[in-house]
Short mmCIF file of C-alpha atoms in Angstrom, two decimals:
data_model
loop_
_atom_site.label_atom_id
_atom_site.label_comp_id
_atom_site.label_asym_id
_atom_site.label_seq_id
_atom_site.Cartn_x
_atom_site.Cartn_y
_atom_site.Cartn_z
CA UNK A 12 27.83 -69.82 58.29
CA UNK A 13 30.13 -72.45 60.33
CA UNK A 14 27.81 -73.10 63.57
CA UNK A 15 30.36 -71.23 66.75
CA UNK A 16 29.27 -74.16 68.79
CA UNK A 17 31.49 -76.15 65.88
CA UNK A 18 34.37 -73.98 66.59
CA UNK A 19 34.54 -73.74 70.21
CA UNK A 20 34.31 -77.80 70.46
CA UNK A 21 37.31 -77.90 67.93
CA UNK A 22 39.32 -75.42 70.21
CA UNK A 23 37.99 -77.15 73.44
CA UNK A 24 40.25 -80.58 71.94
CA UNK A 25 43.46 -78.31 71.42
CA UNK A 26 46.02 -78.46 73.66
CA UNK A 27 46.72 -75.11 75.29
CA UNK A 28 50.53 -75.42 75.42
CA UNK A 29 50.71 -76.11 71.82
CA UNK A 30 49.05 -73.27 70.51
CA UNK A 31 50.31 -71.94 67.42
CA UNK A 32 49.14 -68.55 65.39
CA UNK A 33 48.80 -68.59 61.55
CA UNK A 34 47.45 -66.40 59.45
CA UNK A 35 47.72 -65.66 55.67
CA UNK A 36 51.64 -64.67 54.72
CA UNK A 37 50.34 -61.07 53.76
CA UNK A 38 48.75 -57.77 54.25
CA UNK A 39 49.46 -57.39 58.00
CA UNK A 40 50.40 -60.83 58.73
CA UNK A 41 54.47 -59.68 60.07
CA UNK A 42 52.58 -57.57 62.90
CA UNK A 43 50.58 -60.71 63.37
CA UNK A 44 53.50 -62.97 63.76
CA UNK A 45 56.23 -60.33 65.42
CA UNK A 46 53.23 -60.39 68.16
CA UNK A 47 52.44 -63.66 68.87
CA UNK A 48 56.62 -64.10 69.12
CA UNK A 49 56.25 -61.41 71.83
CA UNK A 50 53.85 -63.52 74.09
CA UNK A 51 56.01 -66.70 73.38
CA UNK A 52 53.50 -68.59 70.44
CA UNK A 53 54.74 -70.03 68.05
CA UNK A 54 53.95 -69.09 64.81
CA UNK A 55 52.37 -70.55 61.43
CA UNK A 56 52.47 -69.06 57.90
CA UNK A 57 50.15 -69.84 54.71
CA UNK A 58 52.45 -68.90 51.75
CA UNK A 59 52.30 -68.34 48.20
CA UNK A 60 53.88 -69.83 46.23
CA UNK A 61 56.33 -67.10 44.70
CA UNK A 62 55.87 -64.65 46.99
CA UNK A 63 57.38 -66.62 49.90
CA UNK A 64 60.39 -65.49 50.53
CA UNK A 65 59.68 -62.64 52.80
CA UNK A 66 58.28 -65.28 55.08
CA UNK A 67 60.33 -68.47 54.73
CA UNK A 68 63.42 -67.13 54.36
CA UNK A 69 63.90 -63.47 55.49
CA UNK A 70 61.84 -63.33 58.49
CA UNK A 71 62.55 -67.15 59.43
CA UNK A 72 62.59 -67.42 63.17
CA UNK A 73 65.87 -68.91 64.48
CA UNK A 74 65.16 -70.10 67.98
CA UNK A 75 68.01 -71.57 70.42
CA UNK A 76 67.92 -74.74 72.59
CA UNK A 77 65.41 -73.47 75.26
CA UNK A 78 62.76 -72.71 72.61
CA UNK A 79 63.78 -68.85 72.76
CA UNK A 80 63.68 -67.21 69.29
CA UNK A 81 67.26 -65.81 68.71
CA UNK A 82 66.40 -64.21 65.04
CA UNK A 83 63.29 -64.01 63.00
CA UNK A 84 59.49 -64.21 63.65
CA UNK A 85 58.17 -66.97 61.68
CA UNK A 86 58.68 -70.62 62.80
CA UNK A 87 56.88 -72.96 60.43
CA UNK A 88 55.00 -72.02 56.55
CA UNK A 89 52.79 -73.98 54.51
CA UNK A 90 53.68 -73.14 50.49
CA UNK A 91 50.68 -73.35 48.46
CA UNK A 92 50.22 -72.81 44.85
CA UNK A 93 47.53 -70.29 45.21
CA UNK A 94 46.39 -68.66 49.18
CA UNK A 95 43.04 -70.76 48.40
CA UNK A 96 44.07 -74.01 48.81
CA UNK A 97 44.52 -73.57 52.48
CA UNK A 98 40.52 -74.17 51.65
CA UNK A 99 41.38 -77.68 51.02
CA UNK A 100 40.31 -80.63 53.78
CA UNK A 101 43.05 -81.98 54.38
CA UNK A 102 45.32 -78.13 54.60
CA UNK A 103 42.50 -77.42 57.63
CA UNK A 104 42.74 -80.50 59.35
CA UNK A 105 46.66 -79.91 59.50
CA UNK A 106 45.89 -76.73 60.59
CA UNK A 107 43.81 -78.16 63.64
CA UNK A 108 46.20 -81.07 64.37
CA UNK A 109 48.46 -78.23 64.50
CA UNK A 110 46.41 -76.49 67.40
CA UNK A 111 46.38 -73.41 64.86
CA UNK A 112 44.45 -69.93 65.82
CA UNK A 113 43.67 -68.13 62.55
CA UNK A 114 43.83 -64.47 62.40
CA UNK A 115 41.81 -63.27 59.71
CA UNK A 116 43.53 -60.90 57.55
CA UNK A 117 41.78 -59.18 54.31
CA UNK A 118 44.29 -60.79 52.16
CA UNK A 119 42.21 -64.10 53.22
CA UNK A 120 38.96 -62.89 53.00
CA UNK A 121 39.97 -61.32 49.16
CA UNK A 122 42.11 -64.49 48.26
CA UNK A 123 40.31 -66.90 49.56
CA UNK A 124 36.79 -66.12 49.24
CA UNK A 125 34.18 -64.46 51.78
CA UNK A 126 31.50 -67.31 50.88
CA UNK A 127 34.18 -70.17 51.57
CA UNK A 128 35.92 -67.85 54.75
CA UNK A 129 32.17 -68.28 56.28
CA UNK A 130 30.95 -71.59 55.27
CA UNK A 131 33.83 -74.44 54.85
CA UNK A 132 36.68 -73.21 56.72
CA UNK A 133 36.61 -74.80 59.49
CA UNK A 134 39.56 -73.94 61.34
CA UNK A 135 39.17 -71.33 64.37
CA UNK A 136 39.63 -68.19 64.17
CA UNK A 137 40.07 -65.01 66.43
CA UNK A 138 37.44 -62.73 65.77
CA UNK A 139 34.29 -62.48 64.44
CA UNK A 140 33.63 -64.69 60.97
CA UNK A 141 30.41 -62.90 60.29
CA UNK A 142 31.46 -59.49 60.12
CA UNK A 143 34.20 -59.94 57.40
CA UNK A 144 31.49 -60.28 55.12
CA UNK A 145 30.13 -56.45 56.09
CA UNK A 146 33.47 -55.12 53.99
CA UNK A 147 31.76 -55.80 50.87
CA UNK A 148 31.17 -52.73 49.76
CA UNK A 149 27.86 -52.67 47.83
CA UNK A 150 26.19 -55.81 49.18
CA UNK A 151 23.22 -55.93 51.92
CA UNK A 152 24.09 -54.96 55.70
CA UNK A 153 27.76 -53.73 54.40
CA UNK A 154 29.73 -51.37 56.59
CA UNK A 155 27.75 -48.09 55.30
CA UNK A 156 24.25 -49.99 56.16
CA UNK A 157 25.95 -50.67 60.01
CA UNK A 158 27.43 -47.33 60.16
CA UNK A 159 23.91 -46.13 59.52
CA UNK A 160 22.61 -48.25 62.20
CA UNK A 161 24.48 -47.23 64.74
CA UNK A 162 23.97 -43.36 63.69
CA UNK A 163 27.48 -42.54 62.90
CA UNK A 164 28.90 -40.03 60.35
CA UNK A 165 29.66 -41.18 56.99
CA UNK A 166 30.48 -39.07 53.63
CA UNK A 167 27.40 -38.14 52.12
CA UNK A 168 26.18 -40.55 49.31
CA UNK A 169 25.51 -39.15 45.94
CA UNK A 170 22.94 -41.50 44.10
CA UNK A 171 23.38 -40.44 40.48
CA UNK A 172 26.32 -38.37 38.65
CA UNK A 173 24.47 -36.19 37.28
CA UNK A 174 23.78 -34.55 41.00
CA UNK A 175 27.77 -34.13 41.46
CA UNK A 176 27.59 -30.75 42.31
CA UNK A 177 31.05 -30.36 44.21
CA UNK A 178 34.39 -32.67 44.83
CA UNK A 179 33.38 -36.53 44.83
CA UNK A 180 34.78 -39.39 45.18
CA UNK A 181 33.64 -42.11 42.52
CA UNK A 182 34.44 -45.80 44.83
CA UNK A 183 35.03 -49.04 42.51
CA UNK A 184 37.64 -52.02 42.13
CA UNK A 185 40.66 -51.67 39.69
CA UNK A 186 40.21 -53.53 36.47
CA UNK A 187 43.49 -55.18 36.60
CA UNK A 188 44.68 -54.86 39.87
CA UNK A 189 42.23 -56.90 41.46
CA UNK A 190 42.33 -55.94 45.44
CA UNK A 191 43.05 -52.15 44.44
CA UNK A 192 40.92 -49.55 44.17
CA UNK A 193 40.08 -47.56 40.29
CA UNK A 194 38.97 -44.48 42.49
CA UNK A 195 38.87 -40.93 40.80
CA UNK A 196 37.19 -37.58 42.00
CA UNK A 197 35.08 -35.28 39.62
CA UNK A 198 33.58 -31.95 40.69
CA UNK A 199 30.60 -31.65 38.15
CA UNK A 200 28.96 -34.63 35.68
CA UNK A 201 30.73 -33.18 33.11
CA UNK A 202 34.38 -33.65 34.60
CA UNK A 203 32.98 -37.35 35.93
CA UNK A 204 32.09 -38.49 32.45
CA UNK A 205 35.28 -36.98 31.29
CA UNK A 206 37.56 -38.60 33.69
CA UNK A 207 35.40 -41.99 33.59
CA UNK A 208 36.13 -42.36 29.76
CA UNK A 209 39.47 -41.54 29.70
CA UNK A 210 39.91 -44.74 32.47
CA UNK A 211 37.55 -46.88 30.44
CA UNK A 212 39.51 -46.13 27.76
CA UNK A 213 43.30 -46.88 29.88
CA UNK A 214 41.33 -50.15 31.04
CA UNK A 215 41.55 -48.87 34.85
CA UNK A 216 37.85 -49.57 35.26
CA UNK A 217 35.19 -51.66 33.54
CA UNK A 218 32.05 -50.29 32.19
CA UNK A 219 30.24 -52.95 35.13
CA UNK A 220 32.05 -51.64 37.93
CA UNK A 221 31.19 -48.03 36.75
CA UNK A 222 27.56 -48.60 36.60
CA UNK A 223 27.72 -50.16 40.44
CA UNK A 224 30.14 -47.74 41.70
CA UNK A 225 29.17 -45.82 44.98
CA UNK A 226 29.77 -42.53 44.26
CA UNK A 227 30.48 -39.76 47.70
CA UNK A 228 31.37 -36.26 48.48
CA UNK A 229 34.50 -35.70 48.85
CA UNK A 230 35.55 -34.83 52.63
CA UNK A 231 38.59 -32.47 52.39
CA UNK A 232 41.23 -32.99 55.51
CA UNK A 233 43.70 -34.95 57.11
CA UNK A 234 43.41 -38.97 57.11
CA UNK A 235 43.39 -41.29 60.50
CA UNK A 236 42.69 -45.13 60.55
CA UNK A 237 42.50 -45.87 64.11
CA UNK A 238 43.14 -48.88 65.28
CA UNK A 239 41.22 -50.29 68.12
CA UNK A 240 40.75 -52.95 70.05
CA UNK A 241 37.67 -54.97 72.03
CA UNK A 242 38.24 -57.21 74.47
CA UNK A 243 34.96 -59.55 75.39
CA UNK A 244 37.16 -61.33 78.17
CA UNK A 245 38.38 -57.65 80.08
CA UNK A 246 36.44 -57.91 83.49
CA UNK A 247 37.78 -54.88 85.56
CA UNK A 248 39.07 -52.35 82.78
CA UNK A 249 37.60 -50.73 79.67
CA UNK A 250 36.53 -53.73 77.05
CA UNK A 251 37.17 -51.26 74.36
CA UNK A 252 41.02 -49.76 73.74
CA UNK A 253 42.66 -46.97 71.17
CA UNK A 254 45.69 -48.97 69.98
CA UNK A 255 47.31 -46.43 67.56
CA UNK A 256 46.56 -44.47 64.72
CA UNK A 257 48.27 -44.85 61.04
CA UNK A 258 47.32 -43.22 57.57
CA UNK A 259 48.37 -44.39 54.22
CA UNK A 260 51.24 -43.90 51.49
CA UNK A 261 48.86 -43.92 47.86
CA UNK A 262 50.38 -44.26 44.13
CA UNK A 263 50.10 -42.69 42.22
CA UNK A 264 48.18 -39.83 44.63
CA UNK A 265 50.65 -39.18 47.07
CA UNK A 266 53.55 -38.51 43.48
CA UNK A 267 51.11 -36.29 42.08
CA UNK A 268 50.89 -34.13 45.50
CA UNK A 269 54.39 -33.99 45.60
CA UNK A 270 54.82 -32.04 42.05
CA UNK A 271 54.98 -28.68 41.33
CA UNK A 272 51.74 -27.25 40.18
CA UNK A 273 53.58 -26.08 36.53
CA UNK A 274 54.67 -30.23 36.89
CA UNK A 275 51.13 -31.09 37.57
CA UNK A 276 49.87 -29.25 34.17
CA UNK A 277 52.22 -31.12 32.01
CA UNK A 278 51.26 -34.18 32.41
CA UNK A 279 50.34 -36.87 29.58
CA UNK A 280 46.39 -37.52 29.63
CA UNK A 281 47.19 -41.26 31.14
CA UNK A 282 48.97 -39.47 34.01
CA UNK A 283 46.70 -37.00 34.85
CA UNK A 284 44.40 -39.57 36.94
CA UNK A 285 46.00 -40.17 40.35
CA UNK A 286 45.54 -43.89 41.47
CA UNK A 287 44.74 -44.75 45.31
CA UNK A 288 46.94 -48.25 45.04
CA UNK A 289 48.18 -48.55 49.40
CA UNK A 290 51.68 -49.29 48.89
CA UNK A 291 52.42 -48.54 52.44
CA UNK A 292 51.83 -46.67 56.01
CA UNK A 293 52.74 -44.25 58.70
CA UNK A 294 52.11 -43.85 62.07
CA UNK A 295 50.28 -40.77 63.90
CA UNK A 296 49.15 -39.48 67.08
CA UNK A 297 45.51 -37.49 67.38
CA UNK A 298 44.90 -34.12 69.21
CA UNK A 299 43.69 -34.99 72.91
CA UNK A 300 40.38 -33.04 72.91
CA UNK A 301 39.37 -35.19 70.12
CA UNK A 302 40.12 -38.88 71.46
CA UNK A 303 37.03 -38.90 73.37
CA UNK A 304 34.68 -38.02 70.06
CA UNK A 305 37.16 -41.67 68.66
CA UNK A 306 35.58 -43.60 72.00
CA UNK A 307 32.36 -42.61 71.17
CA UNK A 308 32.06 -43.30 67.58
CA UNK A 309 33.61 -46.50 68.35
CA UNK A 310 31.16 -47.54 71.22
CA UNK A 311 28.22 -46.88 69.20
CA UNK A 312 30.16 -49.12 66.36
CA UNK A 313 30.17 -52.01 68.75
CA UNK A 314 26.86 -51.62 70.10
CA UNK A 315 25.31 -52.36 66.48
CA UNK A 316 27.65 -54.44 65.70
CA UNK A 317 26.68 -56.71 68.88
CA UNK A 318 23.20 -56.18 67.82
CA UNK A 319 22.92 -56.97 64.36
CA UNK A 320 26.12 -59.58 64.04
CA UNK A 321 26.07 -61.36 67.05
CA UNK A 322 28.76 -61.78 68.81
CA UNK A 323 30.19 -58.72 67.69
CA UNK A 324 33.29 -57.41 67.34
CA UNK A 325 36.15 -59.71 68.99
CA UNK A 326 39.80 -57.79 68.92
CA UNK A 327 40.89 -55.75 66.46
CA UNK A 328 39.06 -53.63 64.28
CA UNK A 329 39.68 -50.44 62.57
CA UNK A 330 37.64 -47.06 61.66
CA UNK A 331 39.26 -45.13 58.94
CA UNK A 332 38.32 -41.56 59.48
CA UNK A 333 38.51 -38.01 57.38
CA UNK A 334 38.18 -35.00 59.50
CA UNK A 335 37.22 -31.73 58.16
CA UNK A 336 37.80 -28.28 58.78
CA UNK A 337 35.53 -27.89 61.85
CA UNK A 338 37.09 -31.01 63.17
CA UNK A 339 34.00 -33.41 62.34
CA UNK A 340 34.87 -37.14 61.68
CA UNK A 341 33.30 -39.00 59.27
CA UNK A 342 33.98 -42.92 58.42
CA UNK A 343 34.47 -44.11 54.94
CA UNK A 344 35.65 -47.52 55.45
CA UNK A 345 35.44 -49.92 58.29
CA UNK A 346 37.98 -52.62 58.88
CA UNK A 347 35.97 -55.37 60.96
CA UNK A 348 39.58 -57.56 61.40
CA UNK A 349 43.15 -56.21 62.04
CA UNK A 350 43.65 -53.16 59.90
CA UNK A 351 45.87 -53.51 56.89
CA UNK A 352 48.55 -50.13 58.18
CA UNK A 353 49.45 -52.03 61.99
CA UNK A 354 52.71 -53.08 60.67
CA UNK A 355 53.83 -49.51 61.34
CA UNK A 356 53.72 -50.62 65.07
CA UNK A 357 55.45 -53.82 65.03
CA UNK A 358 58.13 -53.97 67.81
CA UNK A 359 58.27 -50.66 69.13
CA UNK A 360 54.16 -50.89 69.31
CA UNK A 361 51.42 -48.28 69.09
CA UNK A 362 51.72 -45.14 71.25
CA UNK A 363 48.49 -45.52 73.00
CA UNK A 364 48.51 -49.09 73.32
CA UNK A 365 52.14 -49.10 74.88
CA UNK A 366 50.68 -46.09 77.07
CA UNK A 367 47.22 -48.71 78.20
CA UNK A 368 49.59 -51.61 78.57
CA UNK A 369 53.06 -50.17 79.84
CA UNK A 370 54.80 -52.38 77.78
CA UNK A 371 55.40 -52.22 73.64
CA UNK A 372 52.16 -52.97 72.35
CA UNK A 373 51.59 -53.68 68.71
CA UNK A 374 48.40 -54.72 67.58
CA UNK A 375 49.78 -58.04 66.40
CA UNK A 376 50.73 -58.47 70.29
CA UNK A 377 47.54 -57.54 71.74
CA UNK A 378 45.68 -60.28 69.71
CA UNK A 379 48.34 -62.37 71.21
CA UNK A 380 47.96 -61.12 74.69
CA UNK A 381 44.43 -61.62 74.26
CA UNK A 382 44.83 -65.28 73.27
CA UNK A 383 47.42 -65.60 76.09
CA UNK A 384 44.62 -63.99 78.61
CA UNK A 385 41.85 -66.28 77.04
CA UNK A 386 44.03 -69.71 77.84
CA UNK A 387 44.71 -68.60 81.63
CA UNK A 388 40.98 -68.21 81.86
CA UNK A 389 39.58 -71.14 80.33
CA UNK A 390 37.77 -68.77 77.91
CA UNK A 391 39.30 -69.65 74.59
CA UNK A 392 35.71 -70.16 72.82
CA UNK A 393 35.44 -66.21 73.48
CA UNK A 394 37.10 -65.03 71.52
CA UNK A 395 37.02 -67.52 68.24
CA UNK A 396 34.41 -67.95 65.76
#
C-alpha cells in the first residue's frame, strides 16, 4: 500500500488554484465531472480508446472567455489504448503536473487492477485507497467480513447447495462479460444443479467460479442503494449525510418481470435464466420512519470501517439494501467509493442532499464541495489517500 504520508506531500506541492478532477471516463464518472463543473474545477478524463466519444466529444465542455463553461462538462481527456495504462509513469506524473484529484470509480479498480490501484499509483486520490480492496467479494476482510464486524444485517450465507432449502441467490462473475454478474436463484439443490448446468452449458459461468461462488438466501422486497456521504473535515454539523437513494434497471431480469406469466412459460431453455447485467438506474425516496434505522446502519459501517481500515471512509460510499416484509434491511453489497447509480442525480441532485445543502446536490458535487471545503481549510491531505 502507497504510504498516505507519500500522498499528502504530493498534494502539499499542488497548487490550489489549479486543481483539476479526473477520474476514469466510466461507470459514474459524468456525475463526477457535471459536479466538479458545479464548484468551478476543471475537469480531467482517462479515456478509452473506442469508447471515447461520450466524453471527448458529446459532453466536451465549451467554456467562454472568463473561464465560465458555456456547454459541456468535460474540459481536457487523456485517450489510452486500454484504462490501464493510466498505470504507466510517465501518464501519473502528467497527472500530478496536472494538479489532478482522482476519484476512484469501480471501473478503475476492475480495469485497472486493485493490486496496482493500491501499490503503484501514485497519484492522489479522494477517498480511502484501502477500502476498495474490501469489494472483492470472496477474499479476506471483504465487505461481508466488515459488515460482520460492525454487527450489521446481511442475507444469510448458505455454505453448501445441498442445504438450499428455500429461494437463493447463487453470487459469481459472468464468464464473458467480465465486470457482470452470472447470478441465478434456485429454491432446492435439485433446481441449483439444474439451472447451474444449463449456464455451464450456455458458457454464462465457469465450472471455477461455480465451485467459489457465495451462495445466499434470497431476501424478497423492494431494492435501495443509498448513497451517503462522510465528511472527516465537517466541524459543526453531522460528519455523516443521506445523499439520495437509487435502485437498478437489470437485463435480462427486469424483461422477464415485465412478461406475462403464459409469456414467461414459453420461453426457449437459454431464455429461461434471467441475467442481473446493470444497464442503468432510477432514483427513489425512503419512508421517513425508516431513515433513522439508514443512519444507524451506516454509523456502525463507519465505526469499523475507521477501526479496521484506518482512515476510514472519506466521502462517498454506498450501502445497497433489500428490505423485507417486516421492513428489516439487510446489506448485500457495499460500495466503499461513489456508487455506480449517482448519475441519476446529476444536475438536478439528490433529494436529500439538495434538502442538507439547499442547493442541487449531486453526489458528484458534494465530492467537489468537499474538495472545495478542504482547499479553504488547508486540509487537503484529509481527505486523499
Amino acid at each position: 500500500m502507497i504510504d498516505r504520508k507519500e500522498i499528502i506531500d504530493i498534494v502539499q506541492d499542488y497548487d490550489p488554484d489549479k486543481i483539476k478532477i479526473g477520474a476514469v471516463a466510466s461507470h459514474s464518472a459524468l456525475d463526477v465531472f457535471d459536479g466538479a463543473v458545479e464548484e468551478d474545477f476543471r475537469t480531467f478524463a482517462i479515456c478509452q480508446q473506442g469508447r471515447e466519444n461520450t466524453y471527448s466529444h458529446y459532453f466536451k465542455a465549451q467554456r467562454d472567455a472568463y473561464g465560465r463553461v458555456k456547454r459541456g462538462i468535460v474540459d481536457e481527456t487523456l485517450i489510452l489504448k486500454k484504462f490501464n495504462e493510466v498505470l504507466l509513469p510517465q501518464n501519473q506524473q502528467m497527472l500530478r503536473e496536472q494538479n489532478i484529484l482522482f476519484i476512484p470509480n469501480r471501473s478503475f479498480t476492475s480495469y485497472c487492477g486493485i493490486d496496482d490501484v493500491e501499490n503503484d499509483f501514485s497519484v492522489p486520490l479522494v477517498g480511502s485507497r484501502n477500502m476498495l480492496r474490501s469489494e472483492e467479494r470472496g477474499i479476506d476482510r471483504d465487505y461481508y467480513w466488515l459488515l460482520e464486524k460492525a454487527g450489521l444485517p446481511f442475507p444469510e450465507r448458505i455454505n453448501d447447495p445441498q442445504d438450499i432449502e428455500e429461494l437463493s441467490i447463487v453470487k459469481l462473475p459472468h464468464a464473458v462479460k467480465k465486470l457482470e454478474r452470472g447470478f441465478f436463484t434456485a429454491a432446492t439443490y435439485e433446481e441449483y444443479l439444474k439451472k447451474s448446468e444449463a449456464l455451464l452449458k450456455q458458457g454464462v459461468i465457469t465450472r471455477e467460479a461455480l465451485d467459489n461462488a457465495r451462495i445466499e438466501r434470497y431476501i424478497i422486497g423492494p431494492v435501495f442503494n443509498f448513497d451517503m456521504f462522510y465528511s472527516p473535515i465537517e466541524e459543526e454539523m453531522s460528519k455523516l449525510e443521506i445523499l439520495g437513494i437509487d435502485w437498478r434497471f437489470e437485463t435480462s431480469l427486469d424483461g422477464h418481470v415485465r412478461l406475462p406469466a403464459p409469456q414467461q412459460i414459453t420461453l426457449a431453455e437459454h431464455q429461461l435464466t434471467p441475467e442481473y447485467t446493470v444497464c442503468g438506474h432510477n432514483s427513489s425516496t425512503l419512508r421517513e420512519s425508516l431513515l433513522e434505522d439508514v443512519f444507524m446502519l451506516a454509523e456502525k459501517y463507519i465505526k469499523a470501517a475507521s477501526k479496521h481500515y484506518d482512515p476510514g471512509i472519506i466521502g462517498p460510499f454506498c450501502l445497497q439494501t433489500c428490505i423485507d416484509k417486516d421492513l428489516n434491511f439487510y446489506i448485500y453489497d457495499v460500495a466503499p467509493r461513489v456508487g455506480g447509480g449517482t448519475n441519476v442525480h446529476m444536475s438536478v441532485g439528490h433529494p436529500y442532499g439538495n434538502t442538507i445543502w439547499r442547493k442541487n446536490m449531486s453526489t458528484g458535487r458534494r465530492i467537489a464541495f468537499e474538495i472545495r471545503r478542504a482547499i479553504e481549510m488547508e486540509e487537503l491531505g484529509r481527505i486523499v489517500t
